[in-house]
Short mmCIF file of C-alpha atoms in Angstrom, two decimals:
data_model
loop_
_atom_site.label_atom_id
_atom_site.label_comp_id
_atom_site.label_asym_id
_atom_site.label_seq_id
_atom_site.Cartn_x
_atom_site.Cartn_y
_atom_site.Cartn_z
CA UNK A 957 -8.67 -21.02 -25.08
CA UNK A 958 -8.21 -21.05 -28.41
CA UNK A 959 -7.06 -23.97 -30.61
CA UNK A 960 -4.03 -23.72 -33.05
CA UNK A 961 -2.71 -26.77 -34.93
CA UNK A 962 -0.45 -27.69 -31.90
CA UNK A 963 -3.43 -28.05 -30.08
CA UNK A 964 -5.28 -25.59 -27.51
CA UNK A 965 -3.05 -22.88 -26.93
CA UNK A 966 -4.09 -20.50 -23.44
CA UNK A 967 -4.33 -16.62 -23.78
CA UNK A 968 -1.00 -14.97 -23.25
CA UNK A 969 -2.78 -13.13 -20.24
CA UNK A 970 -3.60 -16.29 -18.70
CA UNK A 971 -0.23 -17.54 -19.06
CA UNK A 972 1.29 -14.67 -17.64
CA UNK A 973 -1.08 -14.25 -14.70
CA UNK A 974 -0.48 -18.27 -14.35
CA UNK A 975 3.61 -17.59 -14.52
CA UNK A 976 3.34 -14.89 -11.57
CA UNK A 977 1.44 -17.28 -9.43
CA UNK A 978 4.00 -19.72 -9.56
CA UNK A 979 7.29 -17.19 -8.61
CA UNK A 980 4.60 -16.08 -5.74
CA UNK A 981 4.59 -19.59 -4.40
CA UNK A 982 8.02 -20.36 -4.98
CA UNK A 983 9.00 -16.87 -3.53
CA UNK A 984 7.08 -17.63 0.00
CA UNK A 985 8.00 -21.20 0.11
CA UNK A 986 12.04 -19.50 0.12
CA UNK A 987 11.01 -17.34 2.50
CA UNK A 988 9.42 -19.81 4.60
CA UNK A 989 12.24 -21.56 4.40
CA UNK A 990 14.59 -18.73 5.61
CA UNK A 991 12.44 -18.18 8.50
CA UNK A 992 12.31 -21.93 9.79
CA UNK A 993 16.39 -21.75 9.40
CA UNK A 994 15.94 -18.22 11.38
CA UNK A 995 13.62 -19.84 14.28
CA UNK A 996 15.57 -22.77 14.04
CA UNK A 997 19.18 -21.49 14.52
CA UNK A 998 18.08 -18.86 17.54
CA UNK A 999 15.75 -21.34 19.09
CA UNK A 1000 18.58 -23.76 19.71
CA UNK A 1001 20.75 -20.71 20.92
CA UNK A 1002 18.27 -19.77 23.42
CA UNK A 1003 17.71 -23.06 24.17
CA UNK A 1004 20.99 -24.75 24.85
CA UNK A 1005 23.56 -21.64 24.96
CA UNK A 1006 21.82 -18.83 27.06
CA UNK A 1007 18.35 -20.67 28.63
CA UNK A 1008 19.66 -24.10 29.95
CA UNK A 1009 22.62 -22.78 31.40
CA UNK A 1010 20.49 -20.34 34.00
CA UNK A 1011 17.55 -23.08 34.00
CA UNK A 1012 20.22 -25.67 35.14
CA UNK A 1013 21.66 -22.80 37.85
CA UNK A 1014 19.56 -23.18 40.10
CA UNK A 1015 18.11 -20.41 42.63
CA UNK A 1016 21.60 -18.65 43.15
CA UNK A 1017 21.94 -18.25 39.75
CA UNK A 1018 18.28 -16.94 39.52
CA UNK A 1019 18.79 -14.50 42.43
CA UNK A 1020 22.39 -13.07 40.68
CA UNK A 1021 20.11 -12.81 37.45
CA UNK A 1022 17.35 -11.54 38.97
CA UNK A 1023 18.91 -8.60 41.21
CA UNK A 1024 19.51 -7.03 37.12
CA UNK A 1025 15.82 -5.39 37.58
CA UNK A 1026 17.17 -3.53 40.54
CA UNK A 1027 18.11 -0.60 37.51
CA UNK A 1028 14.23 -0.78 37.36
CA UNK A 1029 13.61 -0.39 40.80
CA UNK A 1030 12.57 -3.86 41.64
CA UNK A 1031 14.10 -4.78 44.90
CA UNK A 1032 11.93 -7.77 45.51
CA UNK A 1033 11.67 -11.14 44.88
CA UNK A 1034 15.36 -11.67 42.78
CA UNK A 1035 14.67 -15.27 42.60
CA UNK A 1036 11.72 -14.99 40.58
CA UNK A 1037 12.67 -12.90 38.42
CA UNK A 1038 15.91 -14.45 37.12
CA UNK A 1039 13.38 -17.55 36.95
CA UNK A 1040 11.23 -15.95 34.69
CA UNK A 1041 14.06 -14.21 32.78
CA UNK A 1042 15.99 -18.25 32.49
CA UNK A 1043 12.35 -19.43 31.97
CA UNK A 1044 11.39 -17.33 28.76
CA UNK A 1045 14.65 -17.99 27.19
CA UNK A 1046 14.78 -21.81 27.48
CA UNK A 1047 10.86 -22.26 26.85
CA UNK A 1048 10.56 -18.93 24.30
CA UNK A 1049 13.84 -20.75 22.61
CA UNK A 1050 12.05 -24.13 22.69
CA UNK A 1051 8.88 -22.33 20.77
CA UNK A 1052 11.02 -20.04 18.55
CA UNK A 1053 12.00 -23.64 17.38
CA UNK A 1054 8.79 -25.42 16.83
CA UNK A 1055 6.88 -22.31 15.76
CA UNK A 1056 4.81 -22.29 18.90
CA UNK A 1057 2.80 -19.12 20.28
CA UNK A 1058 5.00 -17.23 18.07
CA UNK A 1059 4.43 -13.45 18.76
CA UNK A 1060 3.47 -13.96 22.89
CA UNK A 1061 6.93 -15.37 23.22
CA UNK A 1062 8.56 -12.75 21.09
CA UNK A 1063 7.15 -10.33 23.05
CA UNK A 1064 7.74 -12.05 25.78
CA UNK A 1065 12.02 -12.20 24.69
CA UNK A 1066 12.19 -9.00 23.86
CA UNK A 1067 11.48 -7.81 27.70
CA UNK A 1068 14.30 -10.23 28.29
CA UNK A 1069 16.44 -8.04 25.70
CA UNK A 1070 15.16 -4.62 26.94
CA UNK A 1071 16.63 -5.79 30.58
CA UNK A 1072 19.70 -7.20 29.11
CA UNK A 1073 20.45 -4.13 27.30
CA UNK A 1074 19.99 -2.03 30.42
CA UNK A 1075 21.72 -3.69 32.95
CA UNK A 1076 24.82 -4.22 30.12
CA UNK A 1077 24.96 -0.38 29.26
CA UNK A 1078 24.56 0.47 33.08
CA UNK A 1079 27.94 -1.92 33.49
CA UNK A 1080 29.54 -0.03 31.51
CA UNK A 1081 29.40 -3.07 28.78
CA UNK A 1082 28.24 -3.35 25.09
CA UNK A 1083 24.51 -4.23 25.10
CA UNK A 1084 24.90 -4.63 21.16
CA UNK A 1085 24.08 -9.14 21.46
CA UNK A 1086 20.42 -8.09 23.36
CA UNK A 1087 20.38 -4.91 20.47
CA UNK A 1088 20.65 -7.81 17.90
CA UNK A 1089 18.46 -10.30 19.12
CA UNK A 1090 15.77 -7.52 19.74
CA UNK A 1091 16.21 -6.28 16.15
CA UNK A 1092 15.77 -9.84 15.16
CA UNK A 1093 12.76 -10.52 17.37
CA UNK A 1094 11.02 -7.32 15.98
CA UNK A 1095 11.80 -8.49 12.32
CA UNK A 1096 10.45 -12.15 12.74
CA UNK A 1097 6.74 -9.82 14.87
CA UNK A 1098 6.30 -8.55 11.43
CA UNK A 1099 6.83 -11.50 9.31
CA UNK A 1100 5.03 -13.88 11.78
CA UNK A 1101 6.51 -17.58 12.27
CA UNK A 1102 5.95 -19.35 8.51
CA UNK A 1103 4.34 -21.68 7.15
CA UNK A 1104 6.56 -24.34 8.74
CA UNK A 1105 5.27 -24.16 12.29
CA UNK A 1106 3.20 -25.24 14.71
CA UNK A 1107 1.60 -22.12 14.66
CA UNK A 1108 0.84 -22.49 11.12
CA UNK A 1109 -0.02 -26.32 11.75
CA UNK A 1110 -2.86 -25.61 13.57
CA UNK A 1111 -4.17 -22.21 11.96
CA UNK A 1112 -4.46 -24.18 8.45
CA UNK A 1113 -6.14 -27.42 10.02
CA UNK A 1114 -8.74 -24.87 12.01
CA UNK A 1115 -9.42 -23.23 8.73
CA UNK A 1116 -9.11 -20.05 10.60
CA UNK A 1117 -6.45 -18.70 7.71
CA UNK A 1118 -3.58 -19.25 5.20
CA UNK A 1119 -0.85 -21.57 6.48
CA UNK A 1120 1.90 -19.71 4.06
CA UNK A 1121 1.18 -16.21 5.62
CA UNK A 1122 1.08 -16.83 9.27
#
């Protein structure tokens, strides 16, 4: 630094260096907050509009569900799959929410999608909601959960990397 008679005055460098740091963190903490309004607003979708609904069913509901992987070739056991396919979305909605075991439970809904958009198109009807929500789910893979999340909770307290680039 060198001093002026204002007082000590940085190196324009410095400054400048010191002025991109600060859009860089104001820039991720917008972004984090776009993807906790993201997680947020389809979390509670898959929770209360498409997962409790076929949670709540019951097993006839989970059979009618479950006879969709028959375009698959999987005769067996319709029960448990529309379980697991109610299952994913009301728990993989609950931790789309919260952050929680981010990517497993995308990867995880976007099987759910990939059935849903087969057994629409086979119906003859527009699989373009399961196209959406898989574009979506492959979007928020790449960018990873945030830095408000559980997910992001737990990686900063472990020390095992950045919160803000989960």
């Amino acid at each position: 630094m060198r001093a002026t008679r204002h007082g000590p005055q940085r190196p324009l460098a410095s400054t400048n260096v010191q002025a991109a740091a600060d859009m860089d963190s104001s820039r991720w903490t917008s972004v984090d907050l776009a993807l906790l309004v993201l997680r947020v607003g389809i979390g509670v979708s898959f929770v209360f509009v498409y997962g409790w609904d076929k949670m709540a069913g019951g097993p006839g509901t989970w059979a009618d569900l479950g006879r969709t992987m028959e375009i698959f070739g999987i005769t067996f056991w319709p029960t448990f799959w529309g379980f697991m396919a109610a299952a994913t979305e009301f728990v993989g909605g609950l931790c789309l929410l919260l952050g929680l075991l981010f990517r497993p439970v995308l990867g995880l809904l976007l099987v759910v999608m990939t059935v849903a958009f087969s057994s629409h198109l086979a119906a003859g009807e527009g699989p373009w909601h399961a196209t959406e929500m898989a574009t979506v789910f492959v979007a928020l893979l790449l960018t990873g959960p945030g830095r408000y999340s559980v997910d992001a909770y737990f990686r900063s307290s472990t020390g095992s990397g950045e919160a803000e680039r989960v």
